[in-house]
Short mmCIF file of C-alpha atoms and ligand atoms in Angstrom, two decimals:
data_model
loop_
_atom_site.label_atom_id
_atom_site.label_comp_id
_atom_site.label_asym_id
_atom_site.label_seq_id
_atom_site.Cartn_x
_atom_site.Cartn_y
_atom_site.Cartn_z
CA UNK X 14 152.76 190.19 212.11
CA UNK X 15 149.22 190.50 210.56
CA UNK X 16 148.82 193.84 208.60
CA UNK X 17 147.56 196.91 210.39
CA UNK X 18 144.94 197.59 207.79
CA UNK X 19 143.39 193.95 208.98
CA UNK X 20 144.16 194.23 212.51
CA UNK X 21 142.07 197.29 212.36
CA UNK X 22 139.23 195.89 210.62
CA UNK X 23 139.20 193.01 212.63
CA UNK X 24 138.61 195.07 215.71
CA UNK X 25 136.22 197.58 214.47
CA UNK X 26 134.02 196.08 211.76
CA UNK X 27 133.87 192.59 212.90
CA UNK X 28 133.70 192.49 216.77
CA UNK X 29 132.68 195.94 217.16
CA UNK X 30 129.63 196.79 215.39
CA UNK X 31 129.67 199.77 213.24
CA UNK X 32 127.65 199.21 210.61
CA UNK X 33 123.71 200.76 211.37
CA UNK X 34 122.12 198.64 208.82
CA UNK X 35 123.21 195.36 210.69
CA UNK X 36 121.04 196.77 213.24
CA UNK X 37 117.93 196.17 211.28
CA UNK X 38 118.70 192.69 209.77
CA UNK X 39 116.97 189.90 210.86
CA UNK X 40 120.17 188.69 213.34
CA UNK X 41 120.12 190.81 216.51
CA UNK X 42 123.62 192.02 216.51
CA UNK X 43 125.78 193.80 219.23
CA UNK X 44 124.91 197.64 219.42
CA UNK X 45 126.80 200.02 217.62
CA UNK X 46 130.59 200.72 218.53
CA UNK X 47 130.18 197.52 221.22
CA UNK X 48 131.82 193.76 220.85
CA UNK X 49 131.73 190.58 222.08
CA UNK X 50 134.93 189.62 223.59
CA UNK X 51 135.23 185.86 222.20
CA UNK X 52 136.81 183.11 223.67
CA UNK X 53 139.92 183.63 221.38
CA UNK X 54 140.68 186.90 222.52
CA UNK X 55 140.17 186.16 226.04
CA UNK X 56 144.32 185.09 226.42
CA UNK X 57 144.89 189.09 225.70
CA UNK X 58 141.95 190.35 228.56
CA UNK X 59 143.50 187.74 231.19
CA UNK X 60 147.12 188.81 230.37
CA UNK X 61 146.35 192.41 230.55
CA UNK X 62 144.16 191.85 233.64
CA UNK X 63 147.16 189.77 235.34
CA UNK X 64 149.92 192.32 234.35
CA UNK X 65 147.39 195.13 235.69
CA UNK X 66 147.27 193.19 238.98
CA UNK X 67 151.07 192.39 239.10
CA UNK X 68 152.29 196.11 238.25
CA UNK X 69 149.47 197.74 240.94
CA UNK X 70 151.07 195.12 243.61
CA UNK X 71 154.51 196.30 243.12
CA UNK X 72 153.49 199.76 243.47
CA UNK X 73 150.86 198.96 246.48
CA UNK X 74 147.67 199.92 244.61
CA UNK X 75 144.50 198.13 245.76
CA UNK X 76 141.75 197.11 243.98
CA UNK X 77 138.20 199.13 243.73
CA UNK X 78 134.90 198.39 241.92
CA UNK X 79 132.02 201.12 241.86
CA UNK X 80 128.74 200.49 240.26
CA UNK X 81 128.32 200.86 236.36
CA UNK X 82 126.30 203.58 237.03
CA UNK X 83 126.15 206.73 239.08
CA UNK X 84 123.97 209.85 239.81
CA UNK X 85 124.32 211.87 236.61
CA UNK X 86 125.72 215.31 239.05
CA UNK X 87 128.90 212.93 240.01
CA UNK X 88 129.99 213.51 236.47
CA UNK X 89 128.24 216.74 235.35
CA UNK X 90 130.18 218.64 238.74
CA UNK X 91 133.49 216.88 237.86
CA UNK X 92 134.18 216.00 234.14
CA UNK X 93 132.44 219.74 233.40
CA UNK X 94 129.19 220.91 231.31
CA UNK X 95 131.24 222.15 228.61
CA UNK X 96 132.96 219.19 227.71
CA UNK X 97 131.78 216.66 224.83
CA UNK X 98 131.70 214.01 227.36
CA UNK X 99 129.22 215.93 229.38
CA UNK X 100 127.65 217.33 226.36
CA UNK X 101 127.30 214.69 223.93
CA UNK X 102 128.31 211.29 225.03
CA UNK X 103 126.60 210.49 228.03
CA UNK X 104 124.17 207.80 228.79
CA UNK X 105 122.09 208.76 230.93
CA UNK X 106 118.41 207.99 231.69
CA UNK X 107 115.84 207.99 234.57
CA UNK X 108 115.03 204.61 236.46
CA UNK X 109 111.69 203.83 237.68
CA UNK X 110 111.97 206.00 240.62
CA UNK X 111 112.65 209.02 238.40
CA UNK X 112 116.35 209.08 239.55
CA UNK X 113 118.61 210.03 236.87
CA UNK X 114 121.47 208.13 236.26
CA UNK X 115 124.24 207.82 234.04
CA UNK X 116 126.63 204.81 232.90
CA UNK X 117 130.06 205.60 233.73
CA UNK X 118 131.83 207.50 231.04
CA UNK X 119 135.02 207.74 233.08
CA UNK X 120 136.29 205.89 236.11
CA UNK X 121 137.80 209.06 238.39
CA UNK X 122 134.86 210.90 239.46
CA UNK X 123 133.16 207.67 240.95
CA UNK X 124 136.59 206.75 242.87
CA UNK X 125 136.88 210.01 244.18
CA UNK X 126 132.89 210.01 245.16
CA UNK X 127 133.78 206.46 246.83
CA UNK X 128 136.72 208.24 248.78
CA UNK X 129 134.15 210.65 249.81
CA UNK X 130 131.31 208.52 250.99
CA UNK X 131 133.54 205.79 252.94
CA UNK X 132 135.54 208.88 254.56
CA UNK X 133 138.76 207.58 253.08
CA UNK X 134 140.55 210.61 254.39
CA UNK X 135 140.62 209.20 257.59
CA UNK X 136 142.77 206.31 256.01
CA UNK X 137 147.02 207.18 255.98
CA UNK X 138 147.13 209.65 252.64
CA UNK X 139 147.26 209.24 249.94
CA UNK X 140 144.86 206.37 249.28
CA UNK X 141 146.12 204.20 246.24
CA UNK X 142 143.61 202.63 244.53
CA UNK X 143 143.42 200.95 240.68
CA UNK X 144 140.38 199.77 238.84
CA UNK X 145 139.25 197.61 235.23
CA UNK X 146 135.95 198.65 234.64
CA UNK X 147 133.83 199.09 231.19
CA UNK X 148 133.36 202.80 229.99
CA UNK X 149 130.53 203.93 228.15
CA UNK X 150 130.51 207.01 225.56
CA UNK X 151 128.62 207.95 222.75
CA UNK X 152 131.21 208.68 220.35
CA UNK X 153 131.79 207.99 216.59
CA UNK X 154 133.10 204.56 216.44
CA UNK X 155 135.95 203.51 214.69
CA UNK X 156 139.15 201.94 214.89
CA UNK X 157 140.48 202.38 218.59
CA UNK X 158 137.02 204.13 219.51
CA UNK X 159 134.24 202.41 220.89
CA UNK X 160 130.71 203.02 222.65
CA UNK X 161 131.90 200.44 225.49
CA UNK X 162 135.29 200.20 226.46
CA UNK X 163 137.60 199.07 229.07
CA UNK X 164 139.95 200.99 231.37
CA UNK X 165 142.45 200.11 233.58
CA UNK X 166 142.90 202.70 235.88
CA UNK X 167 144.97 204.02 239.02
CA UNK X 168 143.74 206.77 241.25
CA UNK X 169 146.09 208.01 244.19
CA UNK X 170 143.73 210.50 246.32
CA UNK X 171 145.49 212.61 249.05
CA UNK X 172 149.03 213.80 248.53
CA UNK X 173 149.87 216.86 246.49
CA UNK X 174 153.47 215.91 245.89
CA UNK X 175 155.00 215.66 242.31
CA UNK X 176 156.44 212.11 243.55
CA UNK X 177 152.67 210.65 243.39
CA UNK X 178 152.28 212.36 239.99
CA UNK X 179 155.84 210.73 238.69
CA UNK X 180 154.45 207.20 240.61
CA UNK X 181 151.47 207.02 238.79
CA UNK X 182 153.04 207.59 235.11
CA UNK X 183 156.00 205.02 236.17
CA UNK X 184 153.14 202.59 237.14
CA UNK X 185 151.47 203.10 233.70
CA UNK X 186 154.82 203.38 231.69
CA UNK X 187 155.93 199.72 233.45
CA UNK X 188 152.51 198.31 232.86
CA UNK X 189 152.96 198.59 229.20
CA UNK X 190 156.65 197.80 229.16
CA UNK X 191 155.72 194.64 230.85
CA UNK X 192 153.53 193.81 227.76
CA UNK X 193 156.38 194.39 225.34
CA UNK X 194 155.20 197.36 223.92
CA UNK X 195 158.10 199.55 222.75
CA UNK X 196 159.00 202.58 221.39
CA UNK X 197 156.21 204.72 223.59
CA UNK X 198 156.13 208.41 223.56
CA UNK X 199 154.95 209.99 226.92
CA UNK X 200 153.97 213.35 226.60
CA UNK X 201 153.81 215.78 229.53
CA UNK X 202 152.54 219.15 230.32
CA UNK X 203 151.02 221.41 233.14
CA UNK X 204 147.89 223.53 232.73
CA UNK X 205 148.29 225.34 236.30
CA UNK X 206 145.84 225.89 238.69
CA UNK X 207 143.09 228.11 240.11
CA UNK X 208 145.60 230.65 240.89
CA UNK X 209 147.65 231.01 237.29
CA UNK X 210 145.11 229.76 234.64
CA UNK X 211 142.43 232.48 234.86
CA UNK X 212 145.53 234.97 233.59
CA UNK X 213 146.42 232.10 230.74
CA UNK X 214 142.77 232.00 229.72
CA UNK X 215 142.60 235.38 229.23
CA UNK X 216 145.61 235.25 227.07
CA UNK X 217 144.22 232.52 224.88
CA UNK X 218 140.75 233.97 224.62
CA UNK X 219 142.48 237.69 223.47
CA UNK X 220 144.48 235.02 220.95
CA UNK X 221 141.55 233.54 219.51
CA UNK X 222 139.30 236.96 219.23
CA UNK X 223 140.15 238.53 216.27
CA UNK X 224 140.42 234.76 214.94
CA UNK X 225 136.69 233.78 215.82
CA UNK X 226 135.61 234.35 211.92
CA UNK X 227 138.11 231.38 210.88
CA UNK X 228 137.63 228.79 213.24
CA UNK X 229 134.88 225.94 213.65
CA UNK X 230 131.83 226.48 215.11
CA UNK X 231 132.50 224.06 218.23
CA UNK X 232 135.63 226.09 218.65
CA UNK X 233 133.32 229.65 218.83
CA UNK X 234 131.38 227.68 221.66
CA UNK X 235 134.78 226.69 223.60
CA UNK X 236 135.86 230.26 223.58
CA UNK X 237 132.53 231.22 225.50
CA UNK X 238 132.41 228.03 227.59
CA UNK X 239 135.62 226.34 227.60
CA UNK X 240 138.82 228.25 226.20
CA UNK X 241 141.46 225.24 227.10
CA UNK X 242 139.56 223.15 225.04
CA UNK X 243 140.42 225.29 221.91
CA UNK X 244 143.71 223.52 221.62
CA UNK X 245 142.30 220.45 221.36
CA UNK X 246 140.47 221.05 218.45
CA UNK X 247 141.18 218.38 215.43
CA UNK X 248 139.43 220.61 212.46
CA UNK X 249 141.93 221.52 209.68
CA UNK X 250 140.86 224.82 209.81
CA UNK X 251 141.65 225.39 213.59
CA UNK X 252 145.49 224.10 213.37
CA UNK X 253 146.81 227.87 212.39
CA UNK X 254 145.52 229.68 215.33
CA UNK X 255 146.37 226.67 217.80
CA UNK X 256 149.82 226.76 216.50
CA UNK X 257 150.79 230.21 217.22
CA UNK X 258 147.98 230.10 220.19
CA UNK X 259 150.01 231.46 223.89
CA UNK X 260 151.25 228.31 225.82
CA UNK X 261 150.71 228.24 229.78
CA UNK X 262 154.56 226.99 230.55
CA UNK X 263 155.20 230.92 230.28
CA UNK X 264 152.52 231.91 232.73
CA UNK X 265 152.52 229.49 235.79
CA UNK X 266 152.60 230.68 238.97
CA UNK X 267 155.82 229.35 240.81
CA UNK X 268 153.88 226.70 242.98
CA UNK X 269 152.76 225.61 239.61
CA UNK X 270 156.14 225.88 238.30
CA UNK X 271 158.20 224.29 240.90
CA UNK X 272 155.59 221.11 240.87
CA UNK X 273 156.18 220.69 237.47
CA UNK X 274 159.99 220.83 237.67
CA UNK X 275 159.88 218.50 240.57
CA UNK X 276 157.61 215.95 238.57
CA UNK X 277 160.01 215.98 235.70
CA UNK X 278 163.23 215.55 237.78
CA UNK X 279 161.82 212.29 239.09
CA UNK X 280 160.94 211.15 235.60
CA UNK X 281 164.63 211.51 234.97
CA UNK X 282 165.63 210.20 238.05
CA UNK X 283 164.06 206.83 236.70
CA UNK X 284 165.36 207.37 233.35
CA UNK X 285 161.26 207.81 231.70
CA UNK X 286 161.75 209.50 228.74
CA UNK X 287 159.35 212.43 227.88
CA UNK X 288 158.26 215.07 225.83
CA UNK X 289 156.80 218.17 226.89
CA UNK X 290 153.52 218.85 224.90
CA UNK X 291 152.80 222.71 225.56
CA UNK X 292 149.41 222.20 223.98
CA UNK X 293 148.33 219.26 225.69
CA UNK X 294 144.98 219.97 227.93
CA UNK X 295 143.02 216.80 227.69
CA UNK X 296 139.09 216.52 227.46
CA UNK X 297 138.02 216.63 230.85
CA UNK X 298 137.64 219.98 233.15
CA UNK X 299 138.82 218.45 236.65
CA UNK X 300 142.65 218.55 235.49
CA UNK X 301 145.07 220.98 237.64
CA UNK X 302 148.68 221.08 236.56
CA UNK X 303 150.33 217.86 235.60
CA UNK X 304 148.65 216.21 232.48
CA UNK X 305 150.12 213.11 230.28
CA UNK X 306 149.41 211.06 227.65
CA UNK X 307 151.21 207.80 226.54
CA UNK X 308 151.06 207.04 222.63
CA UNK X 309 152.39 204.21 220.71
CA UNK X 310 155.30 204.39 218.28
CA UNK X 311 152.29 204.18 215.17
CA UNK X 312 150.21 206.98 214.89
CA UNK X 313 146.51 206.86 214.12
CA UNK X 314 143.85 209.39 214.65
CA UNK X 315 142.74 207.31 218.17
CA UNK X 316 146.26 206.49 220.01
CA UNK X 317 146.73 207.16 223.26
CA UNK X 318 147.00 204.17 224.89
CA UNK X 319 146.60 205.62 228.21
CA UNK X 320 146.36 209.21 230.07
CA UNK X 321 145.60 210.79 233.01
CA UNK X 322 146.95 213.87 235.46
CA UNK X 323 146.33 215.89 238.55
CA UNK X 324 143.01 216.94 239.92
CA UNK X 325 143.47 218.72 242.84
CA UNK X 326 139.89 220.28 242.23
CA UNK X 327 137.74 217.50 242.21
CA UNK X 328 136.64 216.34 245.65
CA UNK X 329 135.51 219.74 246.27
CA UNK X 330 133.58 219.94 243.42
CA UNK X 331 131.67 216.69 244.77
CA UNK X 332 131.04 218.61 248.42
CA UNK X 333 134.40 217.39 250.16
CA UNK X 334 137.03 219.31 251.11
CA UNK X 335 139.89 220.24 248.97
CA UNK X 336 141.73 217.13 248.93
CA UNK X 337 144.49 216.45 246.28
CA UNK X 338 144.10 213.64 243.54
CA UNK X 339 146.17 212.34 240.33
CA UNK X 340 145.77 208.97 238.31
CA UNK X 341 145.47 207.99 234.88
CA UNK X 342 143.36 205.57 232.68
CA UNK X 343 144.18 203.16 229.77
CA UNK X 344 142.27 201.43 226.92
CA UNK X 345 142.35 197.86 227.25
CA UNK X 346 140.91 197.20 223.54
CA UNK X 347 143.95 199.89 222.53
CA UNK X 348 146.05 197.69 224.20
CA UNK X 349 145.14 194.68 222.52
CA UNK X 350 144.91 196.41 218.86
CA UNK X 351 148.42 197.29 219.27
CA UNK X 352 149.89 193.79 220.73
CA UNK X 353 148.50 192.27 217.59
CA UNK X 354 149.89 194.91 215.58
CA UNK X 355 153.34 194.34 217.20
CA UNK X 356 152.96 190.81 216.75
CA UNK X 357 152.93 189.88 220.35
CA UNK X 358 151.12 187.15 221.60
CA UNK X 359 150.03 186.62 225.30
CA UNK X 360 151.75 183.93 227.12
CA UNK X 361 150.87 180.50 227.50
CA UNK X 362 147.29 180.00 226.18
CA UNK X 363 145.24 177.45 228.05
CA UNK X 364 144.70 174.01 226.55
CA UNK X 365 143.44 170.85 228.23
CA UNK X 366 145.47 168.56 229.91
CA UNK X 367 144.43 165.09 228.72
CA UNK X 368 141.92 164.13 225.64
CA UNK X 369 140.11 160.93 226.52
CA UNK X 370 139.12 158.71 223.84
CA UNK X 371 137.22 155.94 223.92
CA UNK X 372 135.05 152.95 221.86
CA UNK X 373 132.22 151.37 222.64
CA UNK X 374 129.45 152.02 225.24
CA UNK X 375 130.93 150.54 228.17
CA UNK X 376 134.42 152.23 227.78
CA UNK X 377 132.46 155.69 227.38
CA UNK X 378 131.36 155.08 231.08
CA UNK X 379 134.59 154.38 232.14
CA UNK X 380 135.91 157.33 230.42
CA UNK X 381 132.96 159.38 231.88
CA UNK X 382 133.91 158.13 235.30
CA UNK X 383 137.68 158.69 234.46
CA UNK X 384 137.19 162.23 233.18
CA UNK X 385 135.33 163.35 236.51
CA UNK X 386 138.19 161.86 238.66
CA UNK X 387 140.89 163.52 236.83
CA UNK X 388 139.06 167.06 237.03
CA UNK X 389 138.71 166.60 240.85
CA UNK X 390 142.62 165.78 240.87
CA UNK X 391 142.86 169.41 239.01
CA UNK X 392 143.53 168.49 235.54
CA UNK X 393 141.55 169.80 232.47
CA UNK X 394 139.92 167.26 230.92
CA UNK X 395 138.52 166.74 227.11
CA UNK X 396 136.36 163.71 225.96
CA UNK X 397 134.15 163.03 222.64
CA UNK X 398 130.31 163.23 223.20
CA UNK X 399 128.25 160.51 221.74
CA UNK X 400 129.62 157.87 219.57
CA UNK X 401 132.22 159.08 217.14
CA UNK X 402 134.81 156.87 215.12
CA UNK X 403 138.57 156.49 216.20
CA UNK X 404 139.46 158.61 213.90
CA UNK X 405 137.28 161.52 214.38
CA UNK X 406 138.11 161.09 217.96
CA UNK X 407 141.92 161.60 217.49
CA UNK X 408 141.53 164.05 214.95
CA UNK X 409 139.45 166.15 217.91
CA UNK X 410 142.37 165.30 220.30
CA UNK X 411 144.76 166.84 217.94
CA UNK X 412 142.79 169.75 217.57
CA UNK X 413 142.41 170.36 221.10
CA UNK X 414 145.85 170.68 221.60
CA UNK X 415 146.00 168.32 224.63
CA UNK X 416 149.63 166.85 224.87
CA UNK X 417 148.32 163.64 225.97
CA UNK X 418 145.30 161.30 225.01
CA UNK X 419 143.95 158.37 227.41
CA UNK X 420 142.91 155.59 224.91
CA UNK X 421 139.69 153.25 226.15
CA UNK X 422 138.21 150.14 224.55
CA UNK X 423 137.07 146.72 225.01
CA UNK X 424 140.64 145.27 225.39
CA UNK X 425 141.95 147.90 227.74
CA UNK X 426 139.02 147.29 229.74
CA UNK X 427 139.55 143.56 229.95
CA UNK X 428 143.20 144.03 231.08
CA UNK X 429 141.99 146.91 233.81
CA UNK X 430 144.25 149.20 231.75
CA UNK X 431 144.46 152.60 229.83
CA UNK X 432 146.73 153.71 227.08
CA UNK X 433 148.16 156.94 227.72
CA UNK X 434 149.43 158.56 224.09
CA UNK X 435 151.95 161.53 223.89
CA UNK X 436 150.39 163.50 221.18
CA UNK X 437 153.14 165.00 219.74
CA UNK X 438 155.58 161.96 219.24
CA UNK X 439 153.06 159.01 219.29
CA UNK X 440 154.59 157.28 222.08
CA UNK X 441 152.27 154.95 223.95
CA UNK X 442 152.34 153.07 227.03
CA UNK X 443 149.81 151.16 229.10
CA UNK X 444 149.24 152.01 232.51
CA UNK X 445 146.71 150.15 235.25
CA UNK X 446 143.23 151.73 235.72
CA UNK X 447 144.21 152.35 239.42
CA UNK X 448 147.41 154.18 238.63
CA UNK X 449 146.59 156.50 236.04
CA UNK X 450 145.12 159.12 237.53
CA UNK X 451 148.30 159.08 239.81
CA UNK X 452 150.28 159.14 236.72
CA UNK X 453 148.76 161.78 234.62
CA UNK X 454 148.46 164.20 238.10
CA UNK X 455 152.45 164.06 237.90
CA UNK X 456 153.11 164.22 234.54
CA UNK X 457 150.86 167.39 234.02
CA UNK X 458 153.01 169.12 236.81
CA UNK X 459 156.24 168.10 235.46
P1 LIG A 522 140.49 209.68 228.95
O1 LIG A 522 141.56 210.29 228.36
O2 LIG A 522 139.18 210.12 228.64
O3 LIG A 522 140.84 210.18 230.47
O4 LIG A 522 140.44 207.80 228.86
C1 LIG A 522 141.59 207.24 229.04
C2 LIG A 522 142.11 206.32 228.05
O5 LIG A 522 140.63 205.39 227.76
C3 LIG A 522 142.52 206.78 226.99
O6 LIG A 522 143.73 206.66 226.50
C4 LIG A 522 142.19 205.71 225.95
O7 LIG A 522 143.40 204.55 225.69
C5 LIG A 522 140.79 205.10 226.25
N1 LIG A 522 139.81 205.53 225.88
C6 LIG A 522 138.98 206.59 225.91
N2 LIG A 522 138.00 206.56 225.23
C7 LIG A 522 137.77 205.70 224.33
C8 LIG A 522 136.88 205.09 223.52
N3 LIG A 522 135.92 205.62 223.00
N4 LIG A 522 137.47 204.24 223.22
C9 LIG A 522 138.05 202.90 223.54
N5 LIG A 522 139.33 203.69 224.32
C10 LIG A 522 138.99 204.65 224.74
C11 LIG A 522 140.23 209.33 231.58
O8 LIG A 522 138.89 209.05 231.20
C12 LIG A 522 140.31 209.71 232.97
N6 LIG A 522 139.41 209.33 234.10
C13 LIG A 522 141.66 209.48 233.45
C14 LIG A 522 141.99 209.83 234.39
C15 LIG A 522 142.41 208.96 235.47
N7 LIG A 522 142.71 210.92 234.80
C16 LIG A 522 142.96 210.77 235.97
N8 LIG A 522 142.61 209.64 236.58
#
């Protein structure tokens, strides 16, 4: 298992550009907070995407893809004007037709926009959808926090019942478990709805009013614009005000309390352990009732592997009829960081089936023809280029990880045969050229 510090630096410094001076060097580099996903890391991505597809299949969620950019108002109206995302983090631009557009800073609002635009309320409810999509936020990059990251997310739209909240949590929990991530902690809260939250916000303001002198500048703005976010401040000087702030649990209306009890009892039925996090509020304005986050065993500053909640007012904010919804988003880069830290590798890294080694011009043409034939039969084939020594070719064959080499030389060509060598044991046999495709196709399937 690689040390955590090494992994963090691989992801944050090497792959994810975080050094501004890089941008001024001669070499063009990825923009700050973004990364190339190099071939060595692709097996993690394939595995995570495959697992997401498999787990969503079990819960009958179907894939949706929305454009990378949307009209800016889709996010301003839903995520909320007082949030960090809308105020500081959106990549917003005017296109050549003077339309104001924003690179998707989160996945929920676009899916709700699509639900509305395509009249999905006429389908059986809830409509269950998932996405695997890049997300863009102008954040301060650090390990686990990037300016472009990828989210696997789900949204279940059109059903207000607590079973659906529990279902999305179960889906995320199953997905992370399927990847082998252990000792996760699920944090759960209810932040009420339009009936009971106003009274809670009043209580929160009353608590903060005499403390406005001690809290940070951002919190003074939050006090005015978005008091719920006061509970989410990370500044040291604000922690004591947070610690003795009133909790919403005591102020939930009967309907919200009953809904929350419903979610909890289903999680208990499914034996999904959770802890109540009375100050969990989340950074987006659209949430109502259930909110949750899943964190790994090892805490860092940016830890949530996935997070979400209910958003019963969101579709109305987009101009639709009142329509409930619930879902989550989970960061793929953070998952990979945690998988590497736990020493968990993706199963079955793809290797070529066959490496063709040849000696001489005639043998090369034969090798190229054979490579095409084997590929047409579904095998993955590598052959060296140019005229390299046999030794160099065998070295390349070993490095490639192919289990089998085919050796073609003058002798073999004269006999109309090829030598097939098992690269692990060194055992070899001669096989007539006209039987080689069948012989290798069968052995690669066994
Ligand atoms: P979020 O908490 O902002 O929620 O993001 C969801 C997840 O995306 C986080 O828990 C984290 O794993 C990952 N993430 C967020 N920002 C970054 C970043 N800068 N770098 C790397 N990973 C990041 C949402 O976006 C909601 N749309 C989730 C949701 C769906 N709620 C209901 N449905």
